[in-house]
Tab-separated table of C-alpha atoms in Angstrom:
chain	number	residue	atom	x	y	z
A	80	UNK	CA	35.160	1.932	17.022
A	81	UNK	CA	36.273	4.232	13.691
A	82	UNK	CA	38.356	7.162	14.602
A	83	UNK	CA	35.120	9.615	13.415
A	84	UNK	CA	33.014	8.392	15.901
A	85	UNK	CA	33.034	9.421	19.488
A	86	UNK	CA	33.216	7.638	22.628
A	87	UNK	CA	31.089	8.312	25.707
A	88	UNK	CA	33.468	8.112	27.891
A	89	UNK	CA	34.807	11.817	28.466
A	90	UNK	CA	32.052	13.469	26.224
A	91	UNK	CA	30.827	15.403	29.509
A	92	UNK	CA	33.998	16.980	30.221
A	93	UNK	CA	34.020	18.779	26.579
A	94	UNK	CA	32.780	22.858	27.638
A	95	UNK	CA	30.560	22.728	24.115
A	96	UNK	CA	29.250	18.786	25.668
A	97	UNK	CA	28.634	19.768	28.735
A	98	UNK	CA	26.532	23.375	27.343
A	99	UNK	CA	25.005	20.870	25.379
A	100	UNK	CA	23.028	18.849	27.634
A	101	UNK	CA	22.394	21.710	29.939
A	102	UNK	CA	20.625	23.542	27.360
A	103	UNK	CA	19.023	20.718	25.392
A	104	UNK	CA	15.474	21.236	26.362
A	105	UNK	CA	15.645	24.801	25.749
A	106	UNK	CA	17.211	23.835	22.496
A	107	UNK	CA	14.187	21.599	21.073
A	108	UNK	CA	11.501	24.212	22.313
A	109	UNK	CA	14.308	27.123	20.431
A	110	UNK	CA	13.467	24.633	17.344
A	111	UNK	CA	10.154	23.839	17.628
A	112	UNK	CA	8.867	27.256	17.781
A	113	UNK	CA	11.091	27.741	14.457
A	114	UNK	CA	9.811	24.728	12.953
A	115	UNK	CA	6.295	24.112	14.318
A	116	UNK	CA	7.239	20.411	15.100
A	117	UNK	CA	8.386	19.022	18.234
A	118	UNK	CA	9.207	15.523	16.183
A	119	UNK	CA	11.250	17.953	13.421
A	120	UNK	CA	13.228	19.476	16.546
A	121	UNK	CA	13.650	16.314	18.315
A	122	UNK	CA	15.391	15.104	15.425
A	123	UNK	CA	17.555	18.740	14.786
A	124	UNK	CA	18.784	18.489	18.388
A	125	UNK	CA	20.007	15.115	17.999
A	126	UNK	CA	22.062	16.053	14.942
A	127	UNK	CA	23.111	18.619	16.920
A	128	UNK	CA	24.087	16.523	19.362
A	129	UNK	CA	26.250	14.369	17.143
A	130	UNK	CA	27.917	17.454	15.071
A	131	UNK	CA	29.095	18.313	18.617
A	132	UNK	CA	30.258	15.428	20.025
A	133	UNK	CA	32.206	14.895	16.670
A	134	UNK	CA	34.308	17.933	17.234
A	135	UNK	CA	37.743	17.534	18.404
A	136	UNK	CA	38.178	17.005	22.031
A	137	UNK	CA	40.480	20.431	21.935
A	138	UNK	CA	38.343	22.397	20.656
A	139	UNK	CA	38.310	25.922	22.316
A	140	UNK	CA	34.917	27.721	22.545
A	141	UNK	CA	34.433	30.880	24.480
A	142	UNK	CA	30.746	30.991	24.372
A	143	UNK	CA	29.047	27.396	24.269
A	144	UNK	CA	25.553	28.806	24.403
A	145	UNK	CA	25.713	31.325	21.156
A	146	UNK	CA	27.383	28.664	19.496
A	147	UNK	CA	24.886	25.868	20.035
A	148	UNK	CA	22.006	28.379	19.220
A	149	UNK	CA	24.028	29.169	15.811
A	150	UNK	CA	24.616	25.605	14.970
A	151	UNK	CA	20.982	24.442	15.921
A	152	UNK	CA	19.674	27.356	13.262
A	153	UNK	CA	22.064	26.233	11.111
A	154	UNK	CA	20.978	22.935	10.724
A	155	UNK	CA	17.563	24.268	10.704
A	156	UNK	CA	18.386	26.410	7.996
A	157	UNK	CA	20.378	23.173	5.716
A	158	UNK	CA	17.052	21.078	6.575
A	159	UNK	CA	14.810	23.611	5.203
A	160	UNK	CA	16.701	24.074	1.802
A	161	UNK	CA	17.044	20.302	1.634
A	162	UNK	CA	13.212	19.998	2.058
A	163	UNK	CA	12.630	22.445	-0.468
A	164	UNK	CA	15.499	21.076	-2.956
A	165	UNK	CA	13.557	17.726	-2.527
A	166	UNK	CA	10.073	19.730	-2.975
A	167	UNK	CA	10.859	21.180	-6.131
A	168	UNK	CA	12.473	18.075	-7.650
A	169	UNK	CA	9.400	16.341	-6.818
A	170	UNK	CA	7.385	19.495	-8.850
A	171	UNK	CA	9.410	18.976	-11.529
A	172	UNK	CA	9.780	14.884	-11.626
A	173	UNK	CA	5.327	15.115	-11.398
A	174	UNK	CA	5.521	18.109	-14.283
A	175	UNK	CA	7.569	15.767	-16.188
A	176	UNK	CA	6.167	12.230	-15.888
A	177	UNK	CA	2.002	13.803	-15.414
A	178	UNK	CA	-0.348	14.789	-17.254
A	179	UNK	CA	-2.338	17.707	-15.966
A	180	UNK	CA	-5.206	19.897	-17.011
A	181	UNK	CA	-6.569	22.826	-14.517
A	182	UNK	CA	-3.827	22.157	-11.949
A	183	UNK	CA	-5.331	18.190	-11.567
A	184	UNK	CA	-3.708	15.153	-12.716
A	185	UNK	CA	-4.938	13.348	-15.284
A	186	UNK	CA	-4.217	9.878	-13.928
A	187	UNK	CA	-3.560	7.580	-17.177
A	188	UNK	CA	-3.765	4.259	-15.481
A	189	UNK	CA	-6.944	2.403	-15.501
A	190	UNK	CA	-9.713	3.189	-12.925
A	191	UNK	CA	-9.821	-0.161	-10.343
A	192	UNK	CA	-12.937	-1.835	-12.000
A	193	UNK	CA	-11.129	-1.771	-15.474
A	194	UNK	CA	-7.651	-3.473	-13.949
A	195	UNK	CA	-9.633	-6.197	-12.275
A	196	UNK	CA	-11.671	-6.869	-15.791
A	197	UNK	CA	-8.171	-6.561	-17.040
A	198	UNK	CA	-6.585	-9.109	-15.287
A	199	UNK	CA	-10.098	-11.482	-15.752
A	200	UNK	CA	-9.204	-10.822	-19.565
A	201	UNK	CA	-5.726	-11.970	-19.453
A	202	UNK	CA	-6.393	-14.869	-17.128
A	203	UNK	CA	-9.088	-15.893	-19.690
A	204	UNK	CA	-6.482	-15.494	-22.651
A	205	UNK	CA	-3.596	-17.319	-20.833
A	206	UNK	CA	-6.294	-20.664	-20.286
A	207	UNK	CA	-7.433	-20.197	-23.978
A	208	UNK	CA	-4.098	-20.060	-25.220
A	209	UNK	CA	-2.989	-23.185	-22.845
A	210	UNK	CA	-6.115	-25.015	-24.383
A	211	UNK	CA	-4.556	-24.999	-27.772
A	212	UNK	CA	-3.375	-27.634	-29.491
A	213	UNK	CA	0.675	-28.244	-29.155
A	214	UNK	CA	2.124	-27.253	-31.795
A	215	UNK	CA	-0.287	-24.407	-32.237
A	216	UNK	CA	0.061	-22.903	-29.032
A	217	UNK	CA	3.936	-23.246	-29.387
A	218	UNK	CA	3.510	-21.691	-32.672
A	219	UNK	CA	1.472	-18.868	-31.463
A	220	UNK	CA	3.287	-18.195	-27.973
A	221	UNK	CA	6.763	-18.136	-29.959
A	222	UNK	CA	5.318	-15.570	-32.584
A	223	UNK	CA	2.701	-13.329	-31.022
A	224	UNK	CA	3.908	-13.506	-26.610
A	225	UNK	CA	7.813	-14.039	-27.502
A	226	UNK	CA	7.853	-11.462	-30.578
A	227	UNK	CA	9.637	-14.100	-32.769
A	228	UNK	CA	9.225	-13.656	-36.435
A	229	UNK	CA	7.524	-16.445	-38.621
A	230	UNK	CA	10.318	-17.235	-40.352
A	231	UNK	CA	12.705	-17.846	-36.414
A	232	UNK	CA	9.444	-19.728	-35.410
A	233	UNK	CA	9.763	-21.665	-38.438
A	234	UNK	CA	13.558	-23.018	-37.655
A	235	UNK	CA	12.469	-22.864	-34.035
A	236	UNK	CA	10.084	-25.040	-34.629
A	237	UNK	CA	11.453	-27.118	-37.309
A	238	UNK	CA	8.895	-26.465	-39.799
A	239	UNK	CA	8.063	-24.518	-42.917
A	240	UNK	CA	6.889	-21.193	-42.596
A	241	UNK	CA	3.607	-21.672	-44.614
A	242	UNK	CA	3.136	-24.107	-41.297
A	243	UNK	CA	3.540	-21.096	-38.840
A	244	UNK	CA	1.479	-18.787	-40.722
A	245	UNK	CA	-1.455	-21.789	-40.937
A	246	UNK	CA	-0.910	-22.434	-37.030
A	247	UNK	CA	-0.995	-18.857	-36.211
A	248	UNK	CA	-4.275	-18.298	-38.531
A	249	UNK	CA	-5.838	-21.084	-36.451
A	250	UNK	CA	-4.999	-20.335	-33.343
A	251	UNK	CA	-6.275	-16.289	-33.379
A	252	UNK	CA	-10.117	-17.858	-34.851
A	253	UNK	CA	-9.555	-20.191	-31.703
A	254	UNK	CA	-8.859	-17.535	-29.460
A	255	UNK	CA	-11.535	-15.145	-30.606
A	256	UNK	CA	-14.003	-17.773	-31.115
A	257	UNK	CA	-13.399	-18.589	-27.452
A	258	UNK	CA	-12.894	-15.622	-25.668
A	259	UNK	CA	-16.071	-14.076	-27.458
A	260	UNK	CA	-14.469	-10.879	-28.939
């Protein structure tokens, strides 16, 4: 067990403990009246929990009771700037990366009818480009799909340039001839 963690065994003789788990009902309804969420105030009381069994065993407290109350708003308190930390990050992150026009986003991704016609498309284009003759559809895949120029397709290849350019020419009429467009 690390040194930071706690051990059960002699957690209920600690005064702030022992306050603890007397109170901790009244605790999560304290917090859930605060927050408006008995999950939310579940959760707060447990990190409550572990802030105080992480305190050293010596610890002197005069008044458990004030003290959990303080600590349980405190954490209360850090969650609620953390939420709304996180809540204007994600403002700004949407300002930044959406467009928007009367307070709606303009979503720039294609509606669900145009990505399945979309994929058809491309599915249709990667069988017309298999279907082309070797060398062709080498000569095509390396220039146009691999961004090669025609001149590193050329030595790729190991032929002339005037070669690429011819393959190229004849595979786009293939392609267009085929896929209608």
């Amino acid at each position: 067990m690390a040194p930071s963690e706690p051990s059960e065994r002699g957690l209920e003789d600690r005064p702030l403990v022992r306050a603890f788990l007397e109170k901790r009902e009244t605790l999560v309804l304290f917090l859930a009246a605060r927050t408006r969420s008995m999950a939310m105030a579940e959760d707060l009381v447990q990190d409550l929990y572990l802030k105080v069994a992480a305190l050293e065993p010596d610890i002197e407290v005069r008044a458990p009771v004030p003290l959990l109350y303080r600590m349980a708003s405190n954490l209360m308190v850090d969650h609620v700037r953390t939420d709304q930390r996180a809540r204007r990050r994600e403002t700004q992150w949407r300002s930044d990366t959406r467009l928007t026009f009367g307070g709606e986003d303009i979503v720039a991704e294609p509606s669900a009818d145009q990505a399945i016609i979309g994929r058809e498309r491309t599915r249709q284009l990667a069988e017309a480009v298999a279907a082309l003759p070797p060398q062709m559809g080498r000569a095509f895949r390396l220039n146009k799909l691999q961004g090669l120029t025609q001149g590193q397709t050329a030595d790729e290849m190991g032929i002339s340039r005037k070669m690429v350019e011819q393959h190229i020419q004849a595979a786009m009429k293939n392609l267009t001839r085929r896929l209608g467009s």
